[in-house]
Short mmCIF file of C-alpha atoms and ligand atoms in Angstrom, two decimals:
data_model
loop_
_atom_site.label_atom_id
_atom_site.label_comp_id
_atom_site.label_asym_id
_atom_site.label_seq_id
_atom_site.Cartn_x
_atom_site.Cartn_y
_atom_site.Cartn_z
CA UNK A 1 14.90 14.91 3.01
CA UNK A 2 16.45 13.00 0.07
CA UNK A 3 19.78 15.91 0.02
CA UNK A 4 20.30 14.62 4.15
CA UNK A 5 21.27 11.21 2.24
CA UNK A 6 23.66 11.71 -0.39
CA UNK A 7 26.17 12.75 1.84
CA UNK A 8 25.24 10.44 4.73
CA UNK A 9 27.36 8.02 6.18
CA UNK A 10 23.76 5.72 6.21
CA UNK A 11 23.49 6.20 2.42
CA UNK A 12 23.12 2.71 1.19
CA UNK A 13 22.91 1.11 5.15
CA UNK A 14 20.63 -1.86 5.47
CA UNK A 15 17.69 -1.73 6.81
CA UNK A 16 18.17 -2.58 10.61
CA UNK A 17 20.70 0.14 10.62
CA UNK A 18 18.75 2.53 9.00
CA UNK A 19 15.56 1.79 11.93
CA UNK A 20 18.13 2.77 14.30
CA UNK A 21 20.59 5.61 13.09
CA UNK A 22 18.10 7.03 10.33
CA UNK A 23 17.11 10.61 10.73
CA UNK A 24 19.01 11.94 13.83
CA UNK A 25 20.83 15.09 12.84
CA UNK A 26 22.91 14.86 16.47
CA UNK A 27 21.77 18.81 18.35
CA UNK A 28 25.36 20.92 20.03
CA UNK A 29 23.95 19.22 23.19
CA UNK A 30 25.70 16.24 21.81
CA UNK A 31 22.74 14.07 22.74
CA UNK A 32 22.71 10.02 21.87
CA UNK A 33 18.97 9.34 22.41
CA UNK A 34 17.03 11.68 19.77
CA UNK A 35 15.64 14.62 21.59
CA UNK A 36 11.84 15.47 21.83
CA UNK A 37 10.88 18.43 20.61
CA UNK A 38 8.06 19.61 22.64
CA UNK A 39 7.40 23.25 21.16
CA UNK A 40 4.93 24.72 18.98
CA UNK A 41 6.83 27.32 17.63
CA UNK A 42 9.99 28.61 16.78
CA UNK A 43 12.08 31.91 17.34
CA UNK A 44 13.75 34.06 14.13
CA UNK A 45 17.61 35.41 14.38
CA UNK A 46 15.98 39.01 13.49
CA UNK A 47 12.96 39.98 11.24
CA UNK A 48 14.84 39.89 7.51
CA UNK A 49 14.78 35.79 8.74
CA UNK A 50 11.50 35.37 9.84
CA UNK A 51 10.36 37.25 6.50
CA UNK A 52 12.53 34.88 4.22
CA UNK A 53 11.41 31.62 6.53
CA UNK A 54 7.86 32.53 6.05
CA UNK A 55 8.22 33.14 1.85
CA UNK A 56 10.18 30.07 1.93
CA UNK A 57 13.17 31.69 0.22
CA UNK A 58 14.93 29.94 3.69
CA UNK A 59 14.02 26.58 5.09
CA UNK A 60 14.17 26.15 8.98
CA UNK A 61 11.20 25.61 11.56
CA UNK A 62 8.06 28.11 11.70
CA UNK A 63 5.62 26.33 13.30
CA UNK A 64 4.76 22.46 14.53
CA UNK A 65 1.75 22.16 12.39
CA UNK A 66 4.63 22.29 9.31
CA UNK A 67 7.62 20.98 10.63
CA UNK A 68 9.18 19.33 13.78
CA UNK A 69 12.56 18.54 14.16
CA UNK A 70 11.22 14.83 16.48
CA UNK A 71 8.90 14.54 13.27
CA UNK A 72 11.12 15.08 10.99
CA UNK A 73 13.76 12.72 12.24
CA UNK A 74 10.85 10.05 12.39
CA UNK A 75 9.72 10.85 8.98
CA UNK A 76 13.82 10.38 7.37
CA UNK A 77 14.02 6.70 9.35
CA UNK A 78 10.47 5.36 8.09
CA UNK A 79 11.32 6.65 4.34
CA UNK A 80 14.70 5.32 4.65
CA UNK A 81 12.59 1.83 5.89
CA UNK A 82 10.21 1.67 2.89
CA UNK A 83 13.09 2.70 0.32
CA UNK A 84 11.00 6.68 -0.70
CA UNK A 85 12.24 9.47 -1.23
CA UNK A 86 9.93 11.35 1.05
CA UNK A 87 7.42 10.58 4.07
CA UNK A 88 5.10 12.75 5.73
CA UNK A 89 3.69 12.19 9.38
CA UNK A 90 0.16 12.25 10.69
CA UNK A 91 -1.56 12.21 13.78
CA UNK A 92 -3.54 9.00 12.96
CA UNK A 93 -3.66 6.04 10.21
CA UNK A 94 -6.77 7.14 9.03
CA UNK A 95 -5.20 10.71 8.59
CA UNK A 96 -2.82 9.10 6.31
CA UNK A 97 -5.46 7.61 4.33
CA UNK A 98 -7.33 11.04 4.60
CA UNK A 99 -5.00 13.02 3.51
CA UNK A 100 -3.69 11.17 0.56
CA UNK A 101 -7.28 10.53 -0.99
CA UNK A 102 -8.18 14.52 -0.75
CA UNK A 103 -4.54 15.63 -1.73
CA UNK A 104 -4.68 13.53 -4.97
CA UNK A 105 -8.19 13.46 -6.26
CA UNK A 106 -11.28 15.44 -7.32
CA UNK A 107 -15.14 15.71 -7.60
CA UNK A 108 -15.47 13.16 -10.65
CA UNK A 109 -12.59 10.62 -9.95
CA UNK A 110 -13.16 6.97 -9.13
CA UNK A 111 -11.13 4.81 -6.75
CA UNK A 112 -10.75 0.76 -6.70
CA UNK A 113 -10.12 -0.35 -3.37
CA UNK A 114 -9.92 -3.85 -1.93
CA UNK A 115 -12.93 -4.93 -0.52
CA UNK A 116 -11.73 -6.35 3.31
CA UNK A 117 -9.63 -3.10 3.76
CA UNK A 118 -9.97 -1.98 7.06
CA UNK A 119 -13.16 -0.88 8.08
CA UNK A 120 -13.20 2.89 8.38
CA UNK A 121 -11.28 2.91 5.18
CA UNK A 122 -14.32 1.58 3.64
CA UNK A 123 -16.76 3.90 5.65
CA UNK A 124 -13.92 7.31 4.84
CA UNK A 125 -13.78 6.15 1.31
CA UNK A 126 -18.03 5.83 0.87
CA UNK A 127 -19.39 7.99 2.92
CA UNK A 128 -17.20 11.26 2.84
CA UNK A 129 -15.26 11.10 0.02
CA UNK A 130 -18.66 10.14 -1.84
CA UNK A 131 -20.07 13.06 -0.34
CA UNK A 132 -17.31 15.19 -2.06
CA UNK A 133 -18.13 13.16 -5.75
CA UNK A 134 -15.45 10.80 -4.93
CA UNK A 135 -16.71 7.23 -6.33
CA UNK A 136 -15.52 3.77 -5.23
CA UNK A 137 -15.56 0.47 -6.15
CA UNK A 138 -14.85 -2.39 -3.57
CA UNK A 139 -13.10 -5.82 -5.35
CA UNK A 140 -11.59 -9.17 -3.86
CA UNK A 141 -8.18 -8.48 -3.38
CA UNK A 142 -6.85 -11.62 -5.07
CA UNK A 143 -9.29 -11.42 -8.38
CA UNK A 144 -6.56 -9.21 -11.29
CA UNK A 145 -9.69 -9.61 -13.77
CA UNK A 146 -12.30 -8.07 -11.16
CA UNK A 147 -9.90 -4.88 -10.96
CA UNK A 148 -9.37 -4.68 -14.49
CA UNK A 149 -13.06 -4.35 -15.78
CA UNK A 150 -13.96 -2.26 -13.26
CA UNK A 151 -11.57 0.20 -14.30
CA UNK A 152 -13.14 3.20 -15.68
CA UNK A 153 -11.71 6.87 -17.55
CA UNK A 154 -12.47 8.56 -14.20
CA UNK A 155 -10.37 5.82 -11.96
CA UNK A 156 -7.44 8.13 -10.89
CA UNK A 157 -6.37 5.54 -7.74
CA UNK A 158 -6.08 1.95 -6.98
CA UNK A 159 -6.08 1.01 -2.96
CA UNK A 160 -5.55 -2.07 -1.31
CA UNK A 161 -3.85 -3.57 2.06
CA UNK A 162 -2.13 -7.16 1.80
CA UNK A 163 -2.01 -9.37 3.24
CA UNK A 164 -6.18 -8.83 4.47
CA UNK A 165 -7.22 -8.87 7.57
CA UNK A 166 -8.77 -10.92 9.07
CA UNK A 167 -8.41 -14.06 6.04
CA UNK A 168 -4.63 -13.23 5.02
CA UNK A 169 -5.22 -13.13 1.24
CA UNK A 170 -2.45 -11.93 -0.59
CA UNK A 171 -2.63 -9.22 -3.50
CA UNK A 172 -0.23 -9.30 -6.29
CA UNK A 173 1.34 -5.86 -5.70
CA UNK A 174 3.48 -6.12 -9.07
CA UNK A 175 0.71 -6.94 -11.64
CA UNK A 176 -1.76 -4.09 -9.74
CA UNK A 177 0.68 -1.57 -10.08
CA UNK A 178 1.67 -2.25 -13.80
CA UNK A 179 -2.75 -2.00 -14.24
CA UNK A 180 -2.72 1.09 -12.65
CA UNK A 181 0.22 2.34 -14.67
CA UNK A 182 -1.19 1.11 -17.94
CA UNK A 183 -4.37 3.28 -17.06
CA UNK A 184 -3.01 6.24 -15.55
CA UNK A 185 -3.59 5.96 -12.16
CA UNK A 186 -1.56 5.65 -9.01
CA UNK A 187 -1.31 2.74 -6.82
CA UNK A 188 -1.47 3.29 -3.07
CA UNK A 189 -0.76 0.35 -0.26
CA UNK A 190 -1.51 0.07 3.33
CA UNK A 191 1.80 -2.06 4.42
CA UNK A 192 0.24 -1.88 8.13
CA UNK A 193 0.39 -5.37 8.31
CA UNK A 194 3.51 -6.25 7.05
CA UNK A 195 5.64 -3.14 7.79
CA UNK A 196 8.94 -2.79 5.64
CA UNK A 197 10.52 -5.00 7.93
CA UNK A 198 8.30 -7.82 5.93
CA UNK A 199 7.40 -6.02 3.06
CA UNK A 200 8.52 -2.77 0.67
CA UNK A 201 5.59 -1.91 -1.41
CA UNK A 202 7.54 0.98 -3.95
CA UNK A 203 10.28 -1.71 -4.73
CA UNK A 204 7.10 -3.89 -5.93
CA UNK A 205 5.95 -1.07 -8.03
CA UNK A 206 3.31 1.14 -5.78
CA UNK A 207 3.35 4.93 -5.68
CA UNK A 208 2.85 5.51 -2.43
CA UNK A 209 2.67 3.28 0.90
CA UNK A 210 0.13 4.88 3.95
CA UNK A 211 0.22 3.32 7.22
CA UNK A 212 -1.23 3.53 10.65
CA UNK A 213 2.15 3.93 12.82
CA UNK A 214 -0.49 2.79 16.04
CA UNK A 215 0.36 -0.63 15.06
CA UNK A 216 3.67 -2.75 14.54
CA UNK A 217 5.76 0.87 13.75
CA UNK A 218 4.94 1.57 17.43
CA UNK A 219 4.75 -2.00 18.57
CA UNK A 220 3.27 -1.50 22.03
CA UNK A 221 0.15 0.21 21.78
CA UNK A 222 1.01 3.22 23.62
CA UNK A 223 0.38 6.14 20.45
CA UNK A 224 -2.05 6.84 17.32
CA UNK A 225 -0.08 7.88 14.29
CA UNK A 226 0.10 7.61 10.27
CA UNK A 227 2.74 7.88 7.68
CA UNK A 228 2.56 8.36 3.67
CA UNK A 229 5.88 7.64 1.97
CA UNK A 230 6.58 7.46 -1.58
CA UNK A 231 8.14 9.75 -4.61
CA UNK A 232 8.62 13.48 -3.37
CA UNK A 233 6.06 15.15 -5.95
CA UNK A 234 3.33 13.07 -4.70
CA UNK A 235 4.05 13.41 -0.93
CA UNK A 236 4.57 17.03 -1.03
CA UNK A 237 1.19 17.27 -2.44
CA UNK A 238 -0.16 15.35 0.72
CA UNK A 239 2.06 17.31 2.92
CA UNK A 240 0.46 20.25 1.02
CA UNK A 241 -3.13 19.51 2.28
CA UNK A 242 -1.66 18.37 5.91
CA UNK A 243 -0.05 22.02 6.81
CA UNK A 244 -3.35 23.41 5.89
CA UNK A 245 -5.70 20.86 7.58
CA UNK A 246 -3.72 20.20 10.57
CA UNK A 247 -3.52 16.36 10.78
CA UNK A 248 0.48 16.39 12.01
CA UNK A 249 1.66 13.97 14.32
CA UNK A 250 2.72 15.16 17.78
CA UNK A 251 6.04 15.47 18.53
CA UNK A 252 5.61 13.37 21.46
CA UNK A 253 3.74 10.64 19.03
CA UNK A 254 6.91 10.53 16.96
CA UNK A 255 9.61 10.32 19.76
CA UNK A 256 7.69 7.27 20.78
CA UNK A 257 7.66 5.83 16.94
CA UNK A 258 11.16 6.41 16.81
CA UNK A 259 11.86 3.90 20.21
CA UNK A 260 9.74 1.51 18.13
CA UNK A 261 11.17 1.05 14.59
CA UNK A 262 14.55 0.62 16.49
CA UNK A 263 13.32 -2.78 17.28
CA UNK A 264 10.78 -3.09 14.53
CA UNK A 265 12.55 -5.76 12.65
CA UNK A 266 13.23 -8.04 15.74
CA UNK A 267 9.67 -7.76 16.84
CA UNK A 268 8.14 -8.57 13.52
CA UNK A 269 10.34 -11.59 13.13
CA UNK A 270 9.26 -12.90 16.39
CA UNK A 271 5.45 -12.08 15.63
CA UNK A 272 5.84 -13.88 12.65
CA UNK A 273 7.47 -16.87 13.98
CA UNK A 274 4.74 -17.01 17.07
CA UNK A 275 1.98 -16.49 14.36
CA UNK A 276 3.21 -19.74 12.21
CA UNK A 277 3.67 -21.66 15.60
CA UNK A 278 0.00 -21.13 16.27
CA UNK A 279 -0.64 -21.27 13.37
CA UNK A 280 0.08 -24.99 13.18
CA UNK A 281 -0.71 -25.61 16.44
CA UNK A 282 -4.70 -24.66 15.73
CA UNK A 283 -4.37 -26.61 12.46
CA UNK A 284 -3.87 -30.19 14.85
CA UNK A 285 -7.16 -28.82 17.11
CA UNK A 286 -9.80 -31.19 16.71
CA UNK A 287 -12.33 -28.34 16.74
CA UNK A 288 -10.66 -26.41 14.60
CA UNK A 289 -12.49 -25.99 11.33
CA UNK A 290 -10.00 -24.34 9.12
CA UNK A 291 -6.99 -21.64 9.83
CA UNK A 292 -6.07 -18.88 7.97
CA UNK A 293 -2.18 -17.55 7.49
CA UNK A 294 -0.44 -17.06 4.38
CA UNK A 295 2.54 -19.29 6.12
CA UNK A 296 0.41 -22.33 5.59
CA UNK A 297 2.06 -24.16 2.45
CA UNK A 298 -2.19 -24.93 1.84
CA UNK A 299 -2.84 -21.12 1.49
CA UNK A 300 -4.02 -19.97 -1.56
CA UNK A 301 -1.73 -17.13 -1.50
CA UNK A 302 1.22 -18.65 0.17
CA UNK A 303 3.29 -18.61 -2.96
CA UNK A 304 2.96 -15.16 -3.53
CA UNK A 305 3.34 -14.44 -0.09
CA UNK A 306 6.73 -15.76 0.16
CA UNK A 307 7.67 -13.86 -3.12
CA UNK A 308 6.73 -10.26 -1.96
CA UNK A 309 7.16 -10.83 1.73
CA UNK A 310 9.99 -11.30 4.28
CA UNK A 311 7.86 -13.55 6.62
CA UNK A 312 3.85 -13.87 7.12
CA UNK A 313 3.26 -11.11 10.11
CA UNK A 314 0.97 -11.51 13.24
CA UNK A 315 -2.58 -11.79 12.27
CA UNK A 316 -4.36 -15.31 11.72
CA UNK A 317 -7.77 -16.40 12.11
CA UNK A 318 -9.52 -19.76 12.11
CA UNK A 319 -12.98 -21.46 12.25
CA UNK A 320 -14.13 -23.42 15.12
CA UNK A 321 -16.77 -26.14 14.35
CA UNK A 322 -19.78 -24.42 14.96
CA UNK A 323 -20.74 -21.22 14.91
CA UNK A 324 -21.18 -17.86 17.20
CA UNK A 325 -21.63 -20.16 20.37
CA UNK A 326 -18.67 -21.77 20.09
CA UNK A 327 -16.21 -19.09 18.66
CA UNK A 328 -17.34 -16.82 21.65
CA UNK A 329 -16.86 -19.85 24.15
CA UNK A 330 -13.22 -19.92 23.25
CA UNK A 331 -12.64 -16.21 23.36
CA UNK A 332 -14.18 -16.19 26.88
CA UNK A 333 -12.81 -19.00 28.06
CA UNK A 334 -8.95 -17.17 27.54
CA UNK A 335 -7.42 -15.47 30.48
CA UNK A 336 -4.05 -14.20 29.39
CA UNK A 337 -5.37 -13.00 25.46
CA UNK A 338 -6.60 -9.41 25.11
CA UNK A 339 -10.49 -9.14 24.07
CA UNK A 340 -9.43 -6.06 21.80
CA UNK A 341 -9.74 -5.22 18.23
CA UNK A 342 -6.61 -3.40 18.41
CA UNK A 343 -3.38 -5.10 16.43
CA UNK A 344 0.21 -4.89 16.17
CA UNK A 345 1.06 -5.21 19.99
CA UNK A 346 3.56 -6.90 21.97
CA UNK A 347 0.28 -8.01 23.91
CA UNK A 348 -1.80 -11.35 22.00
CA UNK A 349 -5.43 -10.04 21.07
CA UNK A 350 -8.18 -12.42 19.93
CA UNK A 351 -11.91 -10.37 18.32
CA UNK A 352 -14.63 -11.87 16.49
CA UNK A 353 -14.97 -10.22 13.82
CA UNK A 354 -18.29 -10.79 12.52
CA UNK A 355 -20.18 -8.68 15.89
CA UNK A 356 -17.08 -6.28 15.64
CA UNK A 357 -14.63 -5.31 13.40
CA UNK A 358 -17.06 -6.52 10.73
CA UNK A 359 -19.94 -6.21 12.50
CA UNK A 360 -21.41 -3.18 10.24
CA UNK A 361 -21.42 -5.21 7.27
CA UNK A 362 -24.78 -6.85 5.73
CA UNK A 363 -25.28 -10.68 5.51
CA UNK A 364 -23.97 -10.97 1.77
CA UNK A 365 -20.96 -8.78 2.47
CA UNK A 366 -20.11 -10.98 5.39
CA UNK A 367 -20.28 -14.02 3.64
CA UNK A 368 -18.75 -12.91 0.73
CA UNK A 369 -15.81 -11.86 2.50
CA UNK A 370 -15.72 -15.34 4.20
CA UNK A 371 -16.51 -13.46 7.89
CA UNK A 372 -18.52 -16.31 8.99
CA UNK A 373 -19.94 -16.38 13.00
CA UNK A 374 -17.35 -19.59 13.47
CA UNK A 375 -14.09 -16.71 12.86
CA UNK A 376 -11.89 -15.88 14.92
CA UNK A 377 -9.00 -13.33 14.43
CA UNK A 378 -5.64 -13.54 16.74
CA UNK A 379 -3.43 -10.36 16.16
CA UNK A 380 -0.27 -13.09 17.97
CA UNK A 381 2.02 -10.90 20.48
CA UNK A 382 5.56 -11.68 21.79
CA UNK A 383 4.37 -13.15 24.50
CA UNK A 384 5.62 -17.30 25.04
CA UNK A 385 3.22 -18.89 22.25
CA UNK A 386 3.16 -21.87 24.61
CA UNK A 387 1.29 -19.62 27.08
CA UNK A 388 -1.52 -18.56 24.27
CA UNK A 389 -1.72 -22.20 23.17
CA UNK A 390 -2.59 -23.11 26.75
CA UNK A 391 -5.09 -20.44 27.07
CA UNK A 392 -6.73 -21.22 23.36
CA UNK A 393 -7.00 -24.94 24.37
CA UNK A 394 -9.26 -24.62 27.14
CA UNK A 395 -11.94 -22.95 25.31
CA UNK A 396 -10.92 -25.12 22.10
CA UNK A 397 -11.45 -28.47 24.32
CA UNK A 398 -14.50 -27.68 25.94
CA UNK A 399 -16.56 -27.33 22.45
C1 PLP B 401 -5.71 0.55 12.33
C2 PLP B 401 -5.60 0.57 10.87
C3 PLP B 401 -5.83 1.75 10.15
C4 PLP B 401 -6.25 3.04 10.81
O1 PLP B 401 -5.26 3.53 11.63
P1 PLP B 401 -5.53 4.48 12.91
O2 PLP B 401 -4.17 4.77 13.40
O3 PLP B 401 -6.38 3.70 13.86
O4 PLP B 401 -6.25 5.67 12.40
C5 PLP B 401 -5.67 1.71 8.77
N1 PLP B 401 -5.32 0.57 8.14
C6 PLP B 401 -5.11 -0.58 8.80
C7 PLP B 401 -4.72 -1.79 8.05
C8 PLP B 401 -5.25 -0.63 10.18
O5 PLP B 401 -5.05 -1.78 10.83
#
C-alpha cells in the first residue's frame, strides 16, 4: 500500500485531502464516486495466472476474505489519516482488537491495559484471551508509576484508549510508548474517540492504532467495522491471522466508511465544538454536581489534552446532585436525545453508565473508576446544541 504513495500525486497532501482523494485507483469506467465492489471472488486471465496469484509470485484479487478492491481503497485513506504505513480492515471494532491481541501474542505473555477501556475489551482481554494463557493487568490511565511496576518479563503489550470514556481522562501517549519501548513491548491505542482528525497516535510514538470504524469513521451509525493501522511488519502479521479467521470487513461496510471519512474532519470539529458548548452550559446548572470534558481549563488532563489533541471530541459526562433517581429523571425527562449506548453519531445520545455500559462491574470497580449512580454520559451529535440544552434543562430543573 505504501509503493501506491511514492508516486502519488497525494504523497505529502494534508489530511482533509487525503479523507477525500486517498485510496481511489480511478476503474476504465472512469467513475468519480469509488465503486463498490460487491463480489466474492475473482476470475484468472488463464490457469498459469491463477497458479502464480494463488503462490503469491503475482499480486491481484483471489478472494474477498483477502482482498477487496472497496476495502482496499478504504484501508489506503484511513492509513493515509493516521500517518501508517499499512491498515487492515475488519468487520467489527472488537475484531480489530481481536485480531491484533491473537496475531501478536502467546500462551505466557502479559498485557497492561487501561482500566475504563471499553467494556468488552475488558471482558475479550480476561475472559478469552485468559483462557488462551494470555494475562492482564487493568491500571488508571493517567497513573505512569502504576504502569511501570506492573510491568513484568512476560508483558509483550501495553493497551489503552484516551481520552476514557465516560470521565475523559487523558493518557500521556508519549511517555507510555517510550515505557513500552524501554521494556520491549509494543504500544497499541484505541483512537475511537478522537479519530486522526483530533488525534495521530504513531506520530506520538504508538505501534499500532485499532479502532471501531462504527463510530465517528462512519459518523452516522449506519455500519459495524474496525481498522488496525500502524508499521507494515506488524499489520501484516494481523492481516495474517484475519485471511485465516475471516473477520474482513464487507465491501459494502467499507463503501459506506469511505462516504464518512470524507467529512470526518468537519464532523469532528463540530462535535467538538457542541461538546464544549454543553459542556459549559451544564457547568452553570444549578443541579449539576460536576462535568467531565478534557476542554474544561479545570480538567485534570486538559493540558495534556490540548498537547496531543486537535480538539476534545464528543463524549462528556456530569453528576447531577443526587444519585440514580435523579440522573434517570433527567434522561427520561429528554425527548429529542437518544437513550442509546451507542457513540460517534450525528444523532445526541445520553446512557447511564453505572446500570449499563458499566453496569457489569462490582461496587469497588465502579467507584474506583469514578462511575457513580449520579453519572451521566452524553456522546453530543450535530444536532443545534441549543435544542439538547433545552431538552437537558427540563429534567435538570425539575430535580
Ligand atoms: C465501540 C467501541 C469498540 C468496539 O467496537 P465495535 O465496532 O462495536 O466492535 C472498541 N473501542 C471503543 C472505544 C468503542 O467505543
Amino acid at each position: 500500500m505504501t509503493e501506491q504513495y511514492d508516486d502519488d500525486p497525494l504523497f505529502g497532501a494534508a489530511l482533509d485531502t487525503l479523507a477525500i482523494r486517498a485510496g481511489h485507483l480511478r476503474t476504465a469506467e472512469g467513475e468519480h464516486g469509488e465503486p463498490l465492489f460487491l463480489t466474492s471472488s475473482y476470475v484468472f486471465a488463464n490457469a498459469a495466472e491463477a497458479a502464480a496469484r494463488f503462490s503469491g509470485e503475482q499480486s491481484g484479487n483471489v478472494y474477498s476474505r483477502y482482498t477487496n478492491p472497496t476495502v482496499r481503497n478504504f484501508e489506503v485513506r484511513i492509513a493515509a489519516l493516521e500517518g501508517a504505513e499499512q491498515a487492515v480492515a475488519t468487520s467489527s471494532g472488537m475484531a480489530a482488537i481481536l485480531s491484533t491481541c491473537i496475531a501478536l501474542l502467546k500462551a505466557g505473555d502479559h498485557v497492561l491495559c487501561s482500566r475504563d477501556v471499553f467494556g468488552t475489551t475488558t471482558v475479550l482481554m480476561e475472559k478469552y484471551l485468559g483462557k488462551f494463557g494470555v494475562q492482564s493487568s487493568f491500571l488508571p490511565v493517567t497513573d505512569l508509576e502504576q504502569w511501570r511496576e506492573a510491568l513484568r518479563p512476560e508483558t509483550k503489550l501495553l493497551f489503552l484508549e484516551t481520552p476514557s470514556n465516560p470521565l475523559c481522562e487523558i493518557a500521556d501517549i508519549k511517555k507510555l510508548a517510550a515505557l513500552a519501548h524501554e521494556h520491549g513491548a509494543l504500544l497499541v491505542v484505541d483512537n475511537c474517540l478522537c479519530t486522526p482528525a483530533l488525534q495521530q497516535p504513531l506520530a506520538l510514538g504508538a505501534d499500532l492504532v485499532v479502532h471501531s470504524a462504527t463510530k465517528y469513521l462512519d459518523g452516522q451509525g449506519r455500519c459495524l467495522g474496525g481498522v488496525v493501522c500502524g508499521r507494515s511488519e506488524l499489520v501484516n502479521e494481523v492481516l495474517a491471522f484475519i485471511r485465516s479467521a475471516g473477520p474482513t470487513m464487507s465491501a459494502f461496510n467499507a463503501w459506506v466508511f469511505l462516504k464518512g471519512l470524507e467529512t470526518l474532519r468537519l464532523r469532528m470539529d463540530a462535535h467538538s465544538a457542541n461538546a464544549m458548548s454543553l459542556a459549559l452550559w451544564l457547568q452553570q446548572q444549578p443541579a449539576v454536581e460536576k462535568v467531565f470534558y478534557a476542554g474544561l481549563p479545570d480538567h485534570p488532563g486538559h493540558e495534556l489534552a490540548t498537547e496531543q489533541q486537535r480538539s476534545f471530541g464528543g463524549v462528556l459526562s456530569f453528576r447531577v446532585k443526587g444519585g440514580r433517581e435523579q440522573a434517570w429523571r433527567v434522561i427520561d425527562s429528554t425527548r429529542i436525545l437518544s437513550l442509546t449506548a451507542n457513540l460517534g453519531d450525528a444523532k445526541t445520545t445520553i446512557v447511564h453508565p453505572a446500570t449499563t455500559t458499566h453496569g457489569r462491574l462490582s461496587d469497588e470497580q465502579k467507584a474506583a473508576s469514578g462511575i457513580t449512580e449520579n453519572l451521566i454520559r452524553i456522546a453530543v451529535g450535530l444536532e443545534d446544541i441549543e435544542d439538547i440544552k433545552a431538552d437537558l434543562k427540563r429534567g435538570l430543573d425539575s430535580l
